[in-house]
XYZ file of C-alpha atoms in Angstrom:
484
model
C 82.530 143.557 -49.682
C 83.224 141.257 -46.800
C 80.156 139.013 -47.670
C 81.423 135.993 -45.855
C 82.346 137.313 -42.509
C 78.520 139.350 -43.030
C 76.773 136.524 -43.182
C 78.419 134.672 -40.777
C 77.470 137.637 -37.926
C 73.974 137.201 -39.359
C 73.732 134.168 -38.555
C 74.568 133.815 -34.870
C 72.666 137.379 -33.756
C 69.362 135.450 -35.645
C 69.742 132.788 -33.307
C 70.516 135.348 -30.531
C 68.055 138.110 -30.814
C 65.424 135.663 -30.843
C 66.066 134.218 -27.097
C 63.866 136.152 -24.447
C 67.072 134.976 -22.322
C 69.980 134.184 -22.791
C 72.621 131.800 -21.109
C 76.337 131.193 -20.993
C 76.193 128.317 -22.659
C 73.849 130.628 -25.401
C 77.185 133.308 -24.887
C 79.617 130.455 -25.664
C 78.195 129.289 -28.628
C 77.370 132.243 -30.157
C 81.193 132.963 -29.731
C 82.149 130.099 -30.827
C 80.689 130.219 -34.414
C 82.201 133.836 -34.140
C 85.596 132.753 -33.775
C 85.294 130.287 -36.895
C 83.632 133.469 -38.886
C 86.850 135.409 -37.888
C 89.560 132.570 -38.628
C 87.507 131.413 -41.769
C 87.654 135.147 -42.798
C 91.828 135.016 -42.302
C 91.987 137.312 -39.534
C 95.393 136.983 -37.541
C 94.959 134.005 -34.967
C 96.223 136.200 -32.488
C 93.674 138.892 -33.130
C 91.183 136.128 -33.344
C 91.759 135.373 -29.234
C 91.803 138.737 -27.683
C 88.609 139.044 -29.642
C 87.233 135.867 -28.162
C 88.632 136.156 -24.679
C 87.504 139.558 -24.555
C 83.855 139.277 -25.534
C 83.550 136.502 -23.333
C 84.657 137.886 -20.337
C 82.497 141.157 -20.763
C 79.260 139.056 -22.199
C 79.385 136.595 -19.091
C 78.807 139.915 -16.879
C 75.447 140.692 -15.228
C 74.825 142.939 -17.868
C 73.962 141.413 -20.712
C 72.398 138.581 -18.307
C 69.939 140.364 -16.803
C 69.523 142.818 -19.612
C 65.579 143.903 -20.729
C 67.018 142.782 -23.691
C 70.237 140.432 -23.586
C 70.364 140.084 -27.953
C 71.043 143.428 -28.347
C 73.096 143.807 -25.698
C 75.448 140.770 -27.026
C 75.046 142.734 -30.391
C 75.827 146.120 -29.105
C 79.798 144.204 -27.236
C 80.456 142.485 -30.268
C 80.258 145.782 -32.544
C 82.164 147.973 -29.931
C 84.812 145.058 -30.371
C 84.544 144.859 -33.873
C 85.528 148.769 -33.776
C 88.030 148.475 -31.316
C 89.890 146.065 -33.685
C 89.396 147.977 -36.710
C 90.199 151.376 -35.159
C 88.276 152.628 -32.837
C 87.791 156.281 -34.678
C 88.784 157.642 -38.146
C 92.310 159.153 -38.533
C 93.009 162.124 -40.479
C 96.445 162.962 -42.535
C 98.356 164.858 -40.658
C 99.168 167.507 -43.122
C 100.873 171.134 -42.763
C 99.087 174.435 -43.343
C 98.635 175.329 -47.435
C 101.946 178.022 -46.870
C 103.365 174.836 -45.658
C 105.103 172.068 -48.191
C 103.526 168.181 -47.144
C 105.125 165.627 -48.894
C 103.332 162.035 -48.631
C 105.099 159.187 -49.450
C 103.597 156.039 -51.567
C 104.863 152.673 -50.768
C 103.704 149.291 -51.348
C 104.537 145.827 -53.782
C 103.858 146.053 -57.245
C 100.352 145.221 -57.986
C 98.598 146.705 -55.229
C 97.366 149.051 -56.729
C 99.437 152.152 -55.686
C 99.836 154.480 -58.307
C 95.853 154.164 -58.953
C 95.547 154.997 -54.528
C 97.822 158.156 -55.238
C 95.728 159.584 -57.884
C 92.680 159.261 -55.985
C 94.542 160.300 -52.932
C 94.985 163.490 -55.136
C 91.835 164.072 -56.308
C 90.246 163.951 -52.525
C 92.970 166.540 -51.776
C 92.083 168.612 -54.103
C 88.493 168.444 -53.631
C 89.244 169.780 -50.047
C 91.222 173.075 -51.230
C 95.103 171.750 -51.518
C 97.132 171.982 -54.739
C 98.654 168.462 -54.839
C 101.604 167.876 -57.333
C 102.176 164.403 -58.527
C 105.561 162.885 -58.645
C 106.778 160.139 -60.586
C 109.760 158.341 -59.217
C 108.297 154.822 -59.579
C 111.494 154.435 -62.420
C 111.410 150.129 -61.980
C 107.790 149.302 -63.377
C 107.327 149.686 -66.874
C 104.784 152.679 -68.245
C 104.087 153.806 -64.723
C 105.517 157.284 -65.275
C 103.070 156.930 -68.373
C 100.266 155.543 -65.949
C 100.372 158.308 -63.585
C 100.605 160.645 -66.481
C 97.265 159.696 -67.848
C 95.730 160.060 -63.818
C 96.768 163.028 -63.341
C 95.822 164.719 -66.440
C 92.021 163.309 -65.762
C 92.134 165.000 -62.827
C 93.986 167.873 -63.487
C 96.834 167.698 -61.179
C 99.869 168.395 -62.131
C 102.672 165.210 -62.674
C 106.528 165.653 -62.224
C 108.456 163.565 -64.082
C 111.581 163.390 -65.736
C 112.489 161.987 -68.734
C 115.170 158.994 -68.876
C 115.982 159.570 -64.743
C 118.012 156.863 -62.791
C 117.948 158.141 -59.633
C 114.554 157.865 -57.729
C 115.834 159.958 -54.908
C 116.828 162.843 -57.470
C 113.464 163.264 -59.072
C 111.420 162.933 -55.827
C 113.800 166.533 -54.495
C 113.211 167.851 -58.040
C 109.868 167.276 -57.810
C 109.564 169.498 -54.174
C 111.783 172.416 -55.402
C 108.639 172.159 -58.229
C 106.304 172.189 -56.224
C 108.221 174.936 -54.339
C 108.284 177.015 -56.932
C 104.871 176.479 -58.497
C 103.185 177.034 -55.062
C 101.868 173.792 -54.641
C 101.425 172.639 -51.044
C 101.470 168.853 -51.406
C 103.829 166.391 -53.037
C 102.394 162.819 -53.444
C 105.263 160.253 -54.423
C 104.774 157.641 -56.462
C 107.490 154.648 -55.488
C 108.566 151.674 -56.902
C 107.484 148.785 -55.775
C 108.246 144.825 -56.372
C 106.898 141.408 -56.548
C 107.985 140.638 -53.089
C 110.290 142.803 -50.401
C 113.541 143.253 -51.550
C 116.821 144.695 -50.544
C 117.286 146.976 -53.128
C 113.351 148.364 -52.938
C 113.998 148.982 -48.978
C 116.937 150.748 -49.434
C 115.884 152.801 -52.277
C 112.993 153.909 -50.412
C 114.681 154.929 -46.864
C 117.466 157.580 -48.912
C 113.790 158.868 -50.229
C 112.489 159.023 -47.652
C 115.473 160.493 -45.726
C 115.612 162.853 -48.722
C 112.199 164.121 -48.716
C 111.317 164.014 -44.843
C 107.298 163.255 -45.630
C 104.723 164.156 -43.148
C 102.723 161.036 -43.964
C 104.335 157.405 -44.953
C 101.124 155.487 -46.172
C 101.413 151.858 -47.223
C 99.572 150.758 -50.302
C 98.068 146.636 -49.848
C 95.851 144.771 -51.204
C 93.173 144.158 -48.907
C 92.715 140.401 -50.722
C 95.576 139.209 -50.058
C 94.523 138.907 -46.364
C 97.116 138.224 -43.454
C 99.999 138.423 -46.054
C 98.694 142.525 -46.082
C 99.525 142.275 -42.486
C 103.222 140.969 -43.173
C 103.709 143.322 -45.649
C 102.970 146.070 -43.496
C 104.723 145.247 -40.598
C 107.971 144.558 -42.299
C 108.072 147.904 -44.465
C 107.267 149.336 -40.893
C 110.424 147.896 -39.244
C 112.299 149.424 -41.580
C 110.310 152.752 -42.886
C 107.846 153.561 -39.726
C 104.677 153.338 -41.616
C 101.817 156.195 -40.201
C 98.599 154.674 -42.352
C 97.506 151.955 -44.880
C 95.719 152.646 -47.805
C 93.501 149.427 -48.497
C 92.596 148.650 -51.818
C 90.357 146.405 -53.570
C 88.216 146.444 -50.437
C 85.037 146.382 -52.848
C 86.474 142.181 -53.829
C 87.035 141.644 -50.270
C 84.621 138.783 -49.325
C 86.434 138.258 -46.416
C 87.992 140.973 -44.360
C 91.160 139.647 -42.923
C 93.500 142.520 -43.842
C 90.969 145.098 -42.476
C 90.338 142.959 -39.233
C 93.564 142.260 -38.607
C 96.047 145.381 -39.611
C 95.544 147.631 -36.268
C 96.066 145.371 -33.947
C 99.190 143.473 -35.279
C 100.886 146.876 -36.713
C 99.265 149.946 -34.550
C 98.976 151.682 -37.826
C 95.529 152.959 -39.048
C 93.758 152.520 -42.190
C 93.090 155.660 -43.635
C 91.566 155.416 -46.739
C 89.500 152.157 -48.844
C 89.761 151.856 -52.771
C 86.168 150.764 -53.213
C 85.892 150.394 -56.988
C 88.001 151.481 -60.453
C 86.568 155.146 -60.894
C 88.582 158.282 -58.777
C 85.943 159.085 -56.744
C 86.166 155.153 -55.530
C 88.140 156.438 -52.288
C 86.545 156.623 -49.205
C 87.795 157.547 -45.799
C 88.085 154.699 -43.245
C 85.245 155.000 -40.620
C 85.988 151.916 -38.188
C 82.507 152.149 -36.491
C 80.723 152.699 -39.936
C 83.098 149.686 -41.236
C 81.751 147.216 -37.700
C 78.292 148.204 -38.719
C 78.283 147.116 -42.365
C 80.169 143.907 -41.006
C 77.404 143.301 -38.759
C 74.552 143.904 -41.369
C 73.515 146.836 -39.858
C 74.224 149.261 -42.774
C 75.648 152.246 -42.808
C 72.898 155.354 -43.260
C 75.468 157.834 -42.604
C 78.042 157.577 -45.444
C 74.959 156.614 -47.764
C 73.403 160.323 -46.539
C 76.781 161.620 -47.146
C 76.832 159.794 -50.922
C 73.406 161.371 -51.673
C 74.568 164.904 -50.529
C 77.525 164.829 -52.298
C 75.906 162.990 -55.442
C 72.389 164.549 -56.448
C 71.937 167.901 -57.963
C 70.073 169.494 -55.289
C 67.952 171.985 -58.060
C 67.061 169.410 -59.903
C 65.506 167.400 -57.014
C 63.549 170.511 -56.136
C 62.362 170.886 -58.879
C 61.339 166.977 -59.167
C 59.551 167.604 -55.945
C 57.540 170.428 -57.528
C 57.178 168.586 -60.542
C 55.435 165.655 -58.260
C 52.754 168.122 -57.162
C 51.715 169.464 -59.736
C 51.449 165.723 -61.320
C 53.753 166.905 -64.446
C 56.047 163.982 -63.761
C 57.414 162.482 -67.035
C 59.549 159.921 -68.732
C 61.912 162.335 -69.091
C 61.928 162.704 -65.300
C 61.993 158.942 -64.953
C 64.995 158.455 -66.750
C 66.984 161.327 -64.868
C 66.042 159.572 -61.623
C 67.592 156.338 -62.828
C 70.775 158.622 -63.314
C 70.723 160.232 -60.023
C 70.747 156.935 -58.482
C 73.446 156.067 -60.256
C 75.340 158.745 -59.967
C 75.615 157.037 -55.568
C 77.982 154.866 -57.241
C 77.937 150.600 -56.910
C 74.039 149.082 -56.115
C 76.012 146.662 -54.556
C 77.819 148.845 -52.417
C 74.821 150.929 -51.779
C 72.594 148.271 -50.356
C 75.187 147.145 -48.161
C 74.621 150.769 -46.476
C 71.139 150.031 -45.610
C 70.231 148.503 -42.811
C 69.690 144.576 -43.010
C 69.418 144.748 -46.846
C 72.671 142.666 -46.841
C 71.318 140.042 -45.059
C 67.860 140.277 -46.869
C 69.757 139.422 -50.033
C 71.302 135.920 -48.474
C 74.781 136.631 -49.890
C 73.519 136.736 -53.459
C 75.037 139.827 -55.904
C 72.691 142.210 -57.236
C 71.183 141.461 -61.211
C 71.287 145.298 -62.260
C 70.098 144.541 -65.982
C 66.595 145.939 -65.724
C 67.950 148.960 -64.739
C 69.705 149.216 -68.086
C 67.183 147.869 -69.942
C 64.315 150.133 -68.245
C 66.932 153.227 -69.206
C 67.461 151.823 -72.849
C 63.682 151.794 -73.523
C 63.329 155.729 -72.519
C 66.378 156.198 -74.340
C 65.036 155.196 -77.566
C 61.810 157.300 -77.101
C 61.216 160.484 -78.697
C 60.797 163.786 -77.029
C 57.071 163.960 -77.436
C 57.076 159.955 -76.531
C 58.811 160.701 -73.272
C 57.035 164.109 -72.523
C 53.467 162.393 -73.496
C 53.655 158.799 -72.808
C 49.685 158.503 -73.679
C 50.599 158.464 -78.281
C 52.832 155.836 -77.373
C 50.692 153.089 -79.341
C 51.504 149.769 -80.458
C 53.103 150.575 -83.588
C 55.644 153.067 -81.670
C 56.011 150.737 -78.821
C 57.047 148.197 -81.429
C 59.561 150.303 -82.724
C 61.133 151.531 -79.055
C 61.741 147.450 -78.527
C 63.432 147.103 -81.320
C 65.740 150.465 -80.938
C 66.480 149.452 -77.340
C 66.792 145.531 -77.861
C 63.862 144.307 -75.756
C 60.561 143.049 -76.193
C 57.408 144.751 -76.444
C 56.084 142.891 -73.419
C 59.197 144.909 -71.389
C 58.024 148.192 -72.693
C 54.361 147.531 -71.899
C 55.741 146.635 -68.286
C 57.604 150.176 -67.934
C 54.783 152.428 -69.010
C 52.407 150.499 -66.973
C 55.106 151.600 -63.590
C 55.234 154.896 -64.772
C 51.268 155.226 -64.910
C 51.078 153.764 -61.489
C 53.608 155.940 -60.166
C 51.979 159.006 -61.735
C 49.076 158.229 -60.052
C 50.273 158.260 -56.970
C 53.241 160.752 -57.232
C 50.842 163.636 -55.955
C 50.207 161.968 -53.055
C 53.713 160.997 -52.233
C 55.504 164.160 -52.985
C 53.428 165.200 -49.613
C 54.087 162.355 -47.566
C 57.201 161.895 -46.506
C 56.387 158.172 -45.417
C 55.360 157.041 -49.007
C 58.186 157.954 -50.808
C 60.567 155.138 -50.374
C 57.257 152.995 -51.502
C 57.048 155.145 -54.619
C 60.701 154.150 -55.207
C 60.079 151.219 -55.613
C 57.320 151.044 -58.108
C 59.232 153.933 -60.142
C 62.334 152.204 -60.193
C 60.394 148.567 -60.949
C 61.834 145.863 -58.986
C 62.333 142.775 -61.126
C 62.269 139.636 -58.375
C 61.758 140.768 -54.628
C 64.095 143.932 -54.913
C 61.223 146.107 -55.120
C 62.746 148.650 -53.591
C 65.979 148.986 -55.771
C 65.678 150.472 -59.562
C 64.770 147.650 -62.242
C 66.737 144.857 -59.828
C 66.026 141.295 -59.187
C 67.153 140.340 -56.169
C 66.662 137.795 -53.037
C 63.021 136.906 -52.954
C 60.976 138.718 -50.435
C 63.449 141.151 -49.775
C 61.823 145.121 -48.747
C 64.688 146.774 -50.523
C 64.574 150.369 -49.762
C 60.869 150.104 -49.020
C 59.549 151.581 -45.734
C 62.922 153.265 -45.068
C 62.890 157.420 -45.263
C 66.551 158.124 -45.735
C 65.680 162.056 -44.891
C 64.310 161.487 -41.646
C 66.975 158.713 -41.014
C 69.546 161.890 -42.478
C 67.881 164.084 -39.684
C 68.521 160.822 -36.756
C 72.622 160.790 -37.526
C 72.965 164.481 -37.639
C 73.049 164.985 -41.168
C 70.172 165.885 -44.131
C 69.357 164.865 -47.671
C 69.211 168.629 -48.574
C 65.952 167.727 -50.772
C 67.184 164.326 -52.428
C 63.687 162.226 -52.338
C 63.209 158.625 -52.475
């Protein structure tokens, strides 16, 4: 997500950082190449000057100057801007107590994705202990009562709907006296939406929302379509009073203009980012997190908070004990692959850690020896995969052929897994070797070393070096015994 703009900010603080000194001339041109990141990214012109102006004016100052170290100072005004447009801190719905009805209201064009955001809107809400109810009064679009049918039921929220309805306004009051009666505490409504703002959508959706009086009016965009998200918003403002923006897509963003762009034209936050197709895909809206992965600098907290919420914390203790007693098996290898994946996208996952982004030059992640390297254990027996030494040529023959690989790849992942073994003793007790042991358990293909069975940019670390449990302990947070 937002590669273009990334690499663009990459770019000028390389030149920067490198300068012992800097001038204003340095300051200007630095800015300079900033502004054509920003306007190349489609950020709203106007956004695009106060940005300018404003860095300028501060980076000119005797502070950054005569700083120790002007780079970092530069770097350290262009991310507080970069929040300041974006946010400046997360905002949370603004819901009632659980004895207390909160209806949220869905709006947004058709296409953007809206009745996929109120699902996973659900789901989160659920997670954190309310009993959302699902309502269905998007009557226009064809098979989305159907659609949000299927959503709810695979995540086991309840969907109100009603059969051959004509009036929008009717089902979405039905649908609280349900909820009402049913003791559910918050109604999510699913509206219809068109190709373009219309008339008859506007008006449909101020008698519901007149009808329903929601606590939270969240509009649904399409964080690709850039500064026509920003148009969107600001006319179904004028005439509804918006109090969020759900962005989706953000994951196919490459450039960042809706994101950069909505709270300073509209005042209205962004609450929530679709990040990918699966429900848990949803992720609050951290501006300064956001400015950092912009910037290249990652973003080690939400990855901490991935891995806590991810990894089964028994099983990782026992991997750990596993380690030192030097029992660790194929088995174990394979269920490490899956406990990465569990974290969700590589691609969004190395974008968390620091200067990974910029290590890989733009290029997308190859994730196929992962797969492969998980299809060869998969097509092991038991007593291959907990005794890898009666794996001989005729059997290693045979696992290429059941996994559709060569024997040379299956040679290649025992050989890992008999250096890692060798070593795993020694790195389950040194907290400083195990991102290195990552990296030869996982098997780097290309200069990704540090990411499982990846080729990648050439020469870049990867995860290597980096101890995400000490870096857990720096932000406030902990790994609660996931091990790299």
């Amino acid at each position: 997500m937002l590669e273009k703009i990334t690499n663009a900010f990459t770019d000028v603080f390389r030149t920067i950082s490198g300068k012992s000194s800097i001038s204003e001339k340095n300051i200007e041109d630095a800015v300079e190449q900033i502004k054509m990141a920003l306007l190349e990214a489609d950020v709203n012109l106007r956004v695009v000057r106060r940005f300018v102006n404003s860095t300028v004016e501060e980076a000119k100052g005797e502070k950054v100057l005569r700083a120790v170290d002007p780079g970092q100072q530069f770097i350290k005004i262009i991310h507080d801007k970069l929040v300041a447009m974006l946010g400046d801190e997360k905002q949370d719905l603004k819901l009632k107590g659980p004895d207390t009805q909160s209806v949220i209201l869905m709006l947004g064009l058709q296409g953007a994705g809206k009745t996929t955001a109120s699902h996973k809107l659900a789901a989160r809400l659920k997670k954190d202990g309310r009993r959302p109810l699902l309502a269905a009064c998007d009557l226009v679009r064809p098979a989305a009562v159907e659609q949000l049918c299927v959503l709810g039921q695979k995540i086991d929220v309840p969907v109100y709907k009603e059969d051959g309805a004509k009036d929008a306004v009717k089902v979405a009051q039905n649908a609280i006296d349900y909820a009402k009666k049913n003791g559910l505490d918050t109604i999510i409504l699913d509206t219809a939406g068109r190709l373009q703002i219309d008339e008859s959508m506007m008006a449909e959706l101020v008698h519901i929302k007149k009808a329903a009086d929601p606590v939270e009016t969240l509009l649904v965009a399409d964080s690709m379509t850039g500064q026509n998200a920003v148009d969107i918003a600001k006319s179904f403002d004028e005439q509804l009073g918006l109090s969020g923006v759900i962005l989706t897509k953000f994951d196919s963003d490459a450039r960042g203009g809706a994101a950069l762009s909505l709270k300073s034209i509209t005042g209205k936050p962004i609450l929530f980012i679709g990040t990918g197709e699966k429900t848990e895909d949803f992720e609050v809206f951290h501006p300064d997190r956001i400015a950092s992965r912009i910037l290249g600098m990652g973003d080690v907290v939400s990855l901490v908070e991935k891995a806590q919420e991810k990894v089964d914390l028994e099983a990782a203790a026992a991997m750990q004990k596993k380690m030192a007693r030097n029992e660790f098996t194929l088995d174990d290898m394979l269920m490490q692959f899956q406990q990465v994946k569990k974290m969700g996208n590589m691609q969004s996952l190395l974008e968390m850690i620091p200067g990974a982004a910029a290590a890989m030059q733009g290029r997308d992640l190859d994730t196929s020896g992962m797969k492969k390297q998980e299809a060869i254990i998969q097509s092991m027996t038991k007593k291959e995969r907990a005794n890898h030494l009666i794996i001989g040529p005729s059997r290693r023959k045979r696992i290429a052929k059941g996994s559709g690989t060569s024997v040379a790849e299956v040679n290649k992942l025992i050989k890992q897994f008999e250096k890692t073994r060798l070593t795993m003793k020694k790195v389950s007790r040194n907290k400083g070797l195990q991102a290195q042991l990552m990296g030869q358990m996982m098997g780097g293909a290309g200069g990704m070393s540090g990411m499982p069975g990846m080729g990648g940019a050439p020469g870049a670390g990867g995860l290597g070096g980096m101890d995400l449990n000490a870096l857990a302990k720096k932000f406030g947070g902990g790994m609660g015994g996931f091990k790299f």
